[in-house]
Short mmCIF file of C-alpha atoms (C1' of nucleotides) in Angstrom, two decimals:
data_model
loop_
_atom_site.label_atom_id
_atom_site.label_comp_id
_atom_site.label_asym_id
_atom_site.label_seq_id
_atom_site.Cartn_x
_atom_site.Cartn_y
_atom_site.Cartn_z
CA MET C 277 7.34 -35.31 12.82
CA THR C 278 10.19 -33.11 13.35
CA THR C 279 10.59 -30.02 11.51
CA LYS C 280 13.97 -29.17 9.84
CA ALA C 281 15.18 -26.13 11.00
CA PRO C 282 16.13 -23.80 8.04
CA THR C 283 19.82 -23.18 7.51
CA SER C 284 20.56 -19.36 7.85
CA SER C 285 21.70 -19.07 3.85
CA ALA C 286 18.14 -20.42 3.14
CA VAL C 287 16.61 -17.70 5.44
CA ARG C 288 18.64 -15.02 3.63
CA LEU C 289 17.58 -16.42 0.38
CA ALA C 290 13.93 -15.93 1.13
CA ALA C 291 14.42 -12.52 2.80
CA GLU C 292 16.26 -11.05 -0.08
CA THR C 293 13.55 -12.68 -2.51
CA TRP C 294 10.81 -10.90 -0.70
CA GLU C 295 12.48 -7.90 -0.32
CA SER C 296 13.09 -7.89 -4.29
CA LEU C 297 9.55 -8.90 -5.27
CA PHE C 298 8.43 -5.92 -2.88
CA ARG C 299 10.76 -3.30 -4.23
CA SER C 300 9.96 -4.14 -7.80
CA GLN C 301 6.09 -4.00 -6.78
CA VAL C 302 6.38 -0.53 -5.38
CA ALA C 303 8.42 0.74 -8.42
CA VAL C 304 6.07 -0.62 -10.86
CA MET C 305 2.89 0.58 -8.82
CA ARG C 306 4.37 3.94 -8.58
CA ARG C 307 4.37 4.41 -11.84
CA LEU C 308 1.45 2.94 -12.71
CA GLN C 309 -0.51 4.99 -10.44
CA ALA C 310 0.59 8.34 -11.82
CA GLY C 311 -1.02 7.26 -14.60
CA PRO C 312 -3.38 9.92 -16.14
CA ALA C 313 -6.27 7.40 -16.11
CA PHE C 314 -6.26 7.56 -11.96
CA LYS C 315 -7.08 10.90 -11.80
CA LYS C 316 -10.46 9.81 -12.82
CA LEU C 317 -10.67 7.13 -9.90
CA PRO C 318 -7.86 6.48 -7.41
CA ILE C 319 -6.28 3.04 -8.62
CA LYS C 320 -7.48 1.08 -5.29
CA GLU C 321 -11.27 1.86 -6.04
CA TYR C 322 -10.28 0.76 -9.54
CA ASP C 323 -8.79 -2.60 -8.60
CA VAL C 324 -12.30 -3.05 -7.08
CA LEU C 325 -14.01 -2.49 -10.35
CA PHE C 326 -11.60 -4.55 -12.16
CA THR C 327 -11.99 -7.48 -9.52
CA LEU C 328 -15.95 -7.46 -10.08
CA SER C 329 -15.40 -7.19 -13.66
CA ARG C 330 -13.31 -10.67 -13.91
CA CYS C 331 -15.85 -12.33 -11.69
CA PRO C 332 -17.96 -14.92 -13.84
CA THR C 333 -20.80 -14.28 -11.98
CA GLY C 334 -20.69 -10.49 -12.00
CA LYS C 335 -20.86 -10.16 -8.28
CA LEU C 336 -18.50 -10.66 -5.16
CA ARG C 337 -18.88 -10.97 -1.37
CA LEU C 338 -17.49 -8.25 0.29
CA ASN C 339 -14.82 -10.61 2.30
CA GLU C 340 -14.04 -11.87 -1.05
CA ILE C 341 -12.92 -8.35 -2.08
CA ASN C 342 -11.27 -7.99 0.73
CA ASP C 343 -9.04 -10.86 0.42
CA HIS C 344 -7.72 -9.40 -3.01
CA VAL C 345 -6.96 -5.88 -1.41
CA LEU C 346 -4.42 -4.43 1.05
CA LEU C 347 -6.89 -2.70 3.05
CA SER C 348 -8.77 -3.30 6.47
CA GLN C 349 -12.61 -4.87 6.41
CA SER C 350 -13.66 -0.85 7.62
CA SER C 351 -11.56 0.82 4.84
CA LEU C 352 -13.40 -1.64 1.96
CA SER C 353 -16.61 -1.13 3.63
CA ARG C 354 -15.83 2.96 2.77
CA LEU C 355 -14.24 2.45 -0.46
CA VAL C 356 -17.34 0.77 -1.58
CA ASP C 357 -19.71 3.48 -0.04
CA ARG C 358 -17.72 6.09 -2.49
CA LEU C 359 -18.10 3.79 -5.47
CA GLU C 360 -21.53 3.54 -4.33
CA THR C 361 -22.31 7.01 -4.00
CA ARG C 362 -20.92 7.90 -7.72
CA GLY C 363 -23.12 5.10 -8.99
CA LEU C 364 -20.81 2.47 -10.13
CA VAL C 365 -21.34 -0.19 -7.88
CA GLU C 366 -24.40 -1.83 -6.35
CA ARG C 367 -24.67 -3.69 -2.75
CA SER C 368 -27.33 -6.30 -2.42
CA ILE C 369 -27.86 -8.89 0.12
CA ALA C 370 -26.57 -12.25 0.00
CA PRO C 371 -29.27 -14.66 -1.08
CA ASP C 372 -27.83 -17.39 1.17
CA ASP C 373 -26.51 -15.09 3.73
CA GLY C 374 -28.46 -12.41 5.47
CA ARG C 375 -25.37 -10.95 6.97
CA GLY C 376 -23.41 -11.09 3.27
CA ILE C 377 -23.35 -8.27 1.10
CA LEU C 378 -22.85 -8.75 -3.01
CA LEU C 379 -21.33 -6.27 -4.84
CA GLY C 380 -21.35 -5.85 -8.66
CA LEU C 381 -21.01 -3.26 -11.38
CA THR C 382 -23.60 -1.24 -12.48
CA ALA C 383 -23.39 -0.29 -16.47
CA ALA C 384 -21.69 3.10 -15.63
CA GLY C 385 -19.01 0.90 -13.40
CA GLN C 386 -18.57 -1.58 -16.25
CA GLU C 387 -18.09 1.40 -18.78
CA LEU C 388 -15.74 3.02 -16.50
CA GLN C 389 -13.58 0.03 -15.85
CA LYS C 390 -12.95 -0.50 -19.20
CA GLU C 391 -12.33 2.70 -19.77
CA ILE C 392 -9.36 3.11 -17.49
CA GLY C 393 -8.51 -0.80 -18.05
CA ARG C 394 -7.97 -0.11 -21.54
CA GLU C 395 -4.97 2.82 -20.72
CA HIS C 396 -4.03 0.86 -17.64
CA VAL C 397 -3.17 -2.17 -19.56
CA ARG C 398 -1.45 -0.50 -21.96
CA ASP C 399 0.97 1.35 -19.05
CA ILE C 400 1.64 -2.01 -17.73
CA ALA C 401 2.61 -3.35 -21.17
CA GLU C 402 4.98 -0.34 -21.77
CA LEU C 403 6.56 -1.19 -18.12
CA VAL C 404 6.71 -4.86 -18.01
CA ALA C 405 7.04 -6.30 -21.83
CA PRO C 406 10.58 -4.52 -22.62
CA ALA C 407 11.70 -5.37 -19.24
CA LEU C 408 11.63 -9.08 -19.43
CA THR C 409 11.57 -11.93 -22.43
CA ALA C 410 8.51 -13.53 -22.78
CA ASP C 411 9.58 -16.30 -21.23
CA GLU C 412 11.13 -14.69 -18.24
CA GLN C 413 7.38 -13.09 -17.98
CA ARG C 414 5.98 -16.59 -18.22
CA GLU C 415 8.05 -17.51 -15.48
CA LEU C 416 7.65 -14.96 -13.21
CA LEU C 417 3.89 -15.42 -13.28
CA ARG C 418 4.29 -19.00 -12.56
CA LEU C 419 6.27 -18.30 -9.65
CA THR C 420 4.29 -15.80 -8.21
CA GLU C 421 1.17 -17.55 -8.62
CA LYS C 422 2.89 -20.48 -6.77
CA LEU C 423 3.72 -18.52 -3.88
CA GLN C 424 0.20 -16.75 -3.84
CA ALA C 425 -1.40 -20.64 -4.05
CA PHE C 426 0.94 -21.50 -1.10
CA VAL C 427 0.09 -18.54 1.43
CA ALA C 428 -3.39 -18.63 0.39
CA SER C 429 -3.34 -22.57 2.00
CA LYS C 430 -1.70 -21.33 5.11
CA MET J 277 13.30 4.11 -36.14
CA THR J 278 9.81 2.67 -35.82
CA THR J 279 8.61 1.27 -32.91
CA LYS J 280 7.24 -2.49 -33.27
CA ALA J 281 3.06 -2.43 -32.07
CA PRO J 282 2.84 -5.10 -29.32
CA THR J 283 0.70 -8.09 -30.13
CA SER J 284 -2.19 -8.22 -28.05
CA SER J 285 -0.62 -11.45 -26.73
CA ALA J 286 2.25 -9.68 -25.62
CA VAL J 287 0.17 -7.30 -23.97
CA ARG J 288 -1.92 -9.61 -22.16
CA LEU J 289 1.07 -11.35 -20.95
CA ALA J 290 2.86 -8.59 -19.41
CA ALA J 291 -1.02 -7.61 -17.49
CA GLU J 292 -1.25 -11.22 -16.33
CA THR J 293 2.34 -10.97 -14.91
CA TRP J 294 1.95 -7.83 -13.25
CA GLU J 295 -1.26 -8.68 -12.06
CA SER J 296 0.22 -12.15 -10.37
CA LEU J 297 3.09 -9.97 -9.07
CA PHE J 298 0.78 -7.68 -7.22
CA ARG J 299 -1.70 -10.09 -5.96
CA SER J 300 1.00 -12.26 -4.45
CA GLN J 301 2.58 -9.08 -3.02
CA VAL J 302 -0.73 -8.58 -1.13
CA ALA J 303 -1.06 -12.19 -0.04
CA VAL J 304 2.33 -11.86 1.56
CA MET J 305 2.24 -8.38 2.79
CA ARG J 306 -1.20 -9.13 4.65
CA ARG J 307 0.27 -12.03 6.46
CA LEU J 308 3.63 -10.46 7.41
CA GLN J 309 1.99 -7.46 8.66
CA ALA J 310 -0.56 -9.37 10.98
CA GLY J 311 2.66 -10.31 12.73
CA PRO J 312 3.01 -9.24 16.27
CA ALA J 313 6.28 -7.38 15.54
CA PHE J 314 4.62 -4.82 13.82
CA LYS J 315 2.21 -4.08 17.19
CA LYS J 316 5.23 -2.34 18.17
CA LEU J 317 5.79 -0.44 14.83
CA PRO J 318 3.78 -0.37 11.90
CA ILE J 319 5.53 -1.86 9.07
CA LYS J 320 5.77 1.27 7.02
CA GLU J 321 7.79 2.83 9.67
CA TYR J 322 10.25 -0.38 10.22
CA ASP J 323 10.52 -0.24 6.38
CA VAL J 324 12.22 3.64 6.83
CA LEU J 325 14.49 1.91 10.01
CA PHE J 326 15.42 -1.33 7.82
CA THR J 327 16.37 0.69 4.57
CA LEU J 328 18.70 2.96 7.40
CA SER J 329 20.21 -0.04 8.88
CA ARG J 330 21.14 -1.41 5.45
CA CYS J 331 22.86 1.91 4.21
CA PRO J 332 26.61 1.59 4.41
CA THR J 333 26.95 5.17 5.46
CA GLY J 334 24.12 4.92 8.29
CA LYS J 335 22.42 8.06 6.40
CA LEU J 336 19.96 8.77 3.94
CA ARG J 337 18.42 11.63 2.26
CA LEU J 338 14.91 11.69 2.47
CA ASN J 339 14.32 11.85 -1.02
CA GLU J 340 16.35 8.70 -1.43
CA ILE J 341 13.81 7.19 1.21
CA ASN J 342 11.15 8.24 -0.66
CA ASP J 343 12.09 6.29 -4.16
CA HIS J 344 11.81 3.01 -1.66
CA VAL J 345 8.58 3.30 -0.30
CA LEU J 346 5.23 3.89 -1.80
CA LEU J 347 4.35 6.94 0.04
CA SER J 348 3.96 10.81 -0.99
CA GLN J 349 6.76 13.27 -0.14
CA SER J 350 4.64 14.46 2.53
CA SER J 351 3.59 11.15 4.19
CA LEU J 352 7.05 10.17 4.60
CA SER J 353 8.12 13.73 6.12
CA ARG J 354 5.44 13.03 8.68
CA LEU J 355 6.30 9.45 9.10
CA VAL J 356 9.53 10.60 9.69
CA ASP J 357 8.31 12.98 12.20
CA ARG J 358 6.52 10.29 14.23
CA LEU J 359 10.24 8.12 14.03
CA GLU J 360 11.99 11.45 15.43
CA THR J 361 9.38 11.61 18.27
CA ARG J 362 10.01 8.50 19.23
CA GLY J 363 13.37 8.73 19.20
CA LEU J 364 14.13 6.25 16.79
CA VAL J 365 15.84 8.38 13.81
CA GLU J 366 17.68 11.79 13.92
CA ARG J 367 17.38 14.70 11.29
CA SER J 368 20.52 16.45 10.19
CA ILE J 369 21.27 18.82 7.58
CA ALA J 370 22.98 17.58 4.30
CA PRO J 371 26.45 18.75 4.13
CA ASP J 372 26.43 19.17 0.51
CA ASP J 373 22.90 20.61 0.30
CA GLY J 374 21.53 22.68 2.22
CA ARG J 375 17.77 21.95 1.34
CA GLY J 376 18.09 18.18 1.77
CA ILE J 377 17.87 16.42 5.24
CA LEU J 378 19.70 13.25 5.98
CA LEU J 379 18.45 10.79 8.16
CA GLY J 380 20.00 8.36 10.66
CA LEU J 381 18.97 5.68 13.21
CA THR J 382 19.60 6.60 16.72
CA ALA J 383 20.87 3.68 18.84
CA ALA J 384 17.42 2.92 20.13
CA GLY J 385 16.43 2.95 16.60
CA GLN J 386 19.09 0.20 15.83
CA GLU J 387 17.76 -1.52 18.64
CA LEU J 388 14.26 -1.60 17.96
CA GLN J 389 14.92 -2.21 13.96
CA LYS J 390 16.99 -5.36 14.79
CA GLU J 391 14.32 -6.71 17.59
CA ILE J 392 11.39 -6.46 15.03
CA GLY J 393 13.73 -7.48 12.14
CA ARG J 394 14.77 -11.14 13.85
CA GLU J 395 10.82 -11.87 13.73
CA HIS J 396 10.27 -10.45 10.46
CA VAL J 397 12.87 -12.21 8.65
CA ARG J 398 11.63 -15.51 10.54
CA ASP J 399 7.85 -14.61 9.31
CA ILE J 400 9.36 -14.32 5.62
CA ALA J 401 11.08 -17.08 5.72
CA GLU J 402 8.29 -19.47 6.92
CA LEU J 403 6.15 -18.10 4.16
CA VAL J 404 8.42 -17.72 1.41
CA ALA J 405 10.61 -20.78 1.69
CA PRO J 406 8.44 -23.36 1.80
CA ALA J 407 6.51 -22.19 -1.18
CA LEU J 408 9.71 -22.07 -3.73
CA THR J 409 12.67 -24.18 -4.00
CA ALA J 410 15.77 -22.32 -3.64
CA ASP J 411 16.36 -22.32 -7.46
CA GLU J 412 12.90 -20.85 -8.35
CA GLN J 413 13.53 -18.26 -5.14
CA ARG J 414 16.74 -17.29 -6.59
CA GLU J 415 14.80 -16.86 -10.26
CA LEU J 416 12.21 -14.87 -8.84
CA LEU J 417 14.92 -12.53 -7.24
CA ARG J 418 16.49 -12.28 -10.42
CA LEU J 419 13.52 -11.45 -12.61
CA THR J 420 12.08 -8.86 -10.09
CA GLU J 421 15.55 -7.32 -9.80
CA LYS J 422 15.74 -7.11 -13.48
CA LEU J 423 12.07 -5.68 -13.84
CA GLN J 424 12.91 -2.95 -10.80
CA ALA J 425 16.10 -2.26 -12.86
CA PHE J 426 14.17 -1.44 -15.80
CA VAL J 427 11.60 0.74 -14.25
CA ALA J 428 14.05 2.46 -12.29
CA SER J 429 15.91 3.41 -15.57
CA LYS J 430 12.91 4.57 -17.33
"C1'" DC K 59 -34.71 -25.91 20.07
"C1'" DC K 60 -32.00 -22.51 22.38
"C1'" DA K 61 -28.11 -20.20 24.22
"C1'" DA K 62 -23.23 -18.87 23.07
"C1'" DA K 63 -20.06 -18.25 20.07
"C1'" DA K 64 -18.76 -16.86 15.15
"C1'" DT K 65 -18.95 -14.39 11.40
"C1'" DA K 66 -20.53 -10.43 7.89
"C1'" DG K 67 -20.54 -5.88 7.59
"C1'" DA K 68 -21.77 -0.45 9.45
"C1'" DT K 69 -20.10 3.36 12.07
"C1'" DG K 70 -17.61 6.43 15.47
"C1'" DT K 71 -13.61 8.16 16.21
"C1'" DA K 72 -8.58 8.97 16.27
"C1'" DT K 73 -4.35 8.49 13.01
"C1'" DT K 74 -2.23 8.60 8.63
"C1'" DT K 75 -2.16 10.23 3.94
"C1'" DG K 76 -2.27 13.08 -0.01
"C1'" DC K 77 -2.63 17.41 -2.59
"C1'" DA K 78 -1.78 22.24 -2.57
"C1'" DT K 79 1.42 25.65 -1.30
"C1'" DG K 80 4.61 27.49 1.47
"C1'" DT K 81 9.85 28.17 2.35
"C1'" DA K 82 14.42 28.18 1.72
"C1'" DT K 83 18.57 26.68 -0.92
"C1'" DC K 84 20.59 25.49 -5.27
"C1'" DA K 85 21.58 25.41 -10.47
"C1'" DC K 86 21.29 27.67 -14.23
"C1'" DC K 87 21.88 31.50 -17.75
"C1'" DG K 88 21.94 35.80 -19.52
"C1'" DC T 5 26.70 38.23 -10.61
"C1'" DG T 6 21.37 38.69 -10.31
"C1'" DG T 7 17.45 36.67 -11.60
"C1'" DT T 8 14.39 32.81 -12.71
"C1'" DG T 9 12.94 28.24 -12.49
"C1'" DA T 10 13.87 23.90 -10.31
"C1'" DT T 11 14.66 21.27 -6.05
"C1'" DA T 12 13.93 19.51 -1.22
"C1'" DC T 13 11.42 19.48 2.67
"C1'" DA T 14 7.37 21.36 6.02
"C1'" DT T 15 2.87 22.45 6.78
"C1'" DG T 16 -2.56 23.60 6.45
"C1'" DC T 17 -6.21 20.95 5.72
"C1'" DA T 18 -9.57 17.73 3.38
"C1'" DA T 19 -9.80 12.83 2.48
"C1'" DA T 20 -8.98 7.93 3.31
"C1'" DT T 21 -7.50 4.46 6.74
"C1'" DA T 22 -7.25 1.37 10.85
"C1'" DC T 23 -8.79 0.17 15.35
"C1'" DA T 24 -12.30 -0.79 18.17
"C1'" DT T 25 -16.94 -1.43 18.41
"C1'" DC T 26 -21.91 -2.15 17.46
"C1'" DT T 27 -25.57 -4.78 14.94
"C1'" DA T 28 -27.85 -8.47 12.96
"C1'" DT T 29 -27.45 -12.91 10.89
"C1'" DT T 30 -25.76 -17.50 10.97
"C1'" DT T 31 -23.71 -21.37 13.43
"C1'" DT T 32 -22.36 -24.75 17.14
"C1'" DG T 33 -22.99 -27.45 21.04
"C1'" DG T 34 -26.10 -29.13 24.75
#
DNA sequence: CCAAAATAGATGTATTTGCATGTATCACCG
DNA sequence: CGGTGATACATGCAAATACATCTATTTTGG
């Protein structure tokens, strides 16, 4: 099979689209991380608590968490050290794989996640809801999910 | 005037939308920065060269650049130090404001930006173009631009 | 079953980042 | 004007991050 060469206009469109997605993320993230909630805990550390809180089993492998954040493996390992030192998460050995580490929230971790989460969600809503109609938000959600799914499958 | 209280479903939609936008950015960025082009220059440093290359006058104030990247003022100052040491950019004093610094690309900086840029754009196209139709990309572009414009105006 | 390769995570170490602060210039107001 | 506060950028220093490497476990191929 031959792979069709992309036209230069198609390449340009993709580049512009990514550029805009990236810049909008920068703009929103800048505002969000300036919120007072993240004086208590840096947003990257909160994100790990959040990810754990969303997980049905309550526990995740470090390498699974690593897929969700833009950090190197060693940086995540140390970030988790900090969370563990503060008593917000607990490491345990994965039952089915002796190399793996399962991470779970402690009661204090759940508490802090919810506390920060409430404020964070408010901030998000203040920033995103007035910018786009509900239909536009649903479409943006759909498109970013589709993009993410494609990238993950590649 | 009374500000309408957002419904909880509206808050939830905004939060989910942002979450998806953010994760898609993480997924794409992870791939892009793993590209071989960014062995030569970290992607954050490339981004500054790119921003300068797009600018009509060829020069930008540091604080303008700072609005486009997710870095503190001091981190950008040091990033520019590194670029300057490598001979890729030049600092000059802003003519209309003695406090300000104008940053411009050197010939070597332009060269390297183009070189990395060609490969980078190819990588973007490979990741984004097959994921979404042209119409979907245009819509994603429109929505992220709208979001960014709102956030910037706030 | 065993040896070799692969994978998960931790750790030493150099680099990058951010916070607090410093210096210089500018803008405003009496 | 003159002085007070604001703005733009740089810098000292502590913290976070990445790269290379290490250990331990699992997987694979003979």
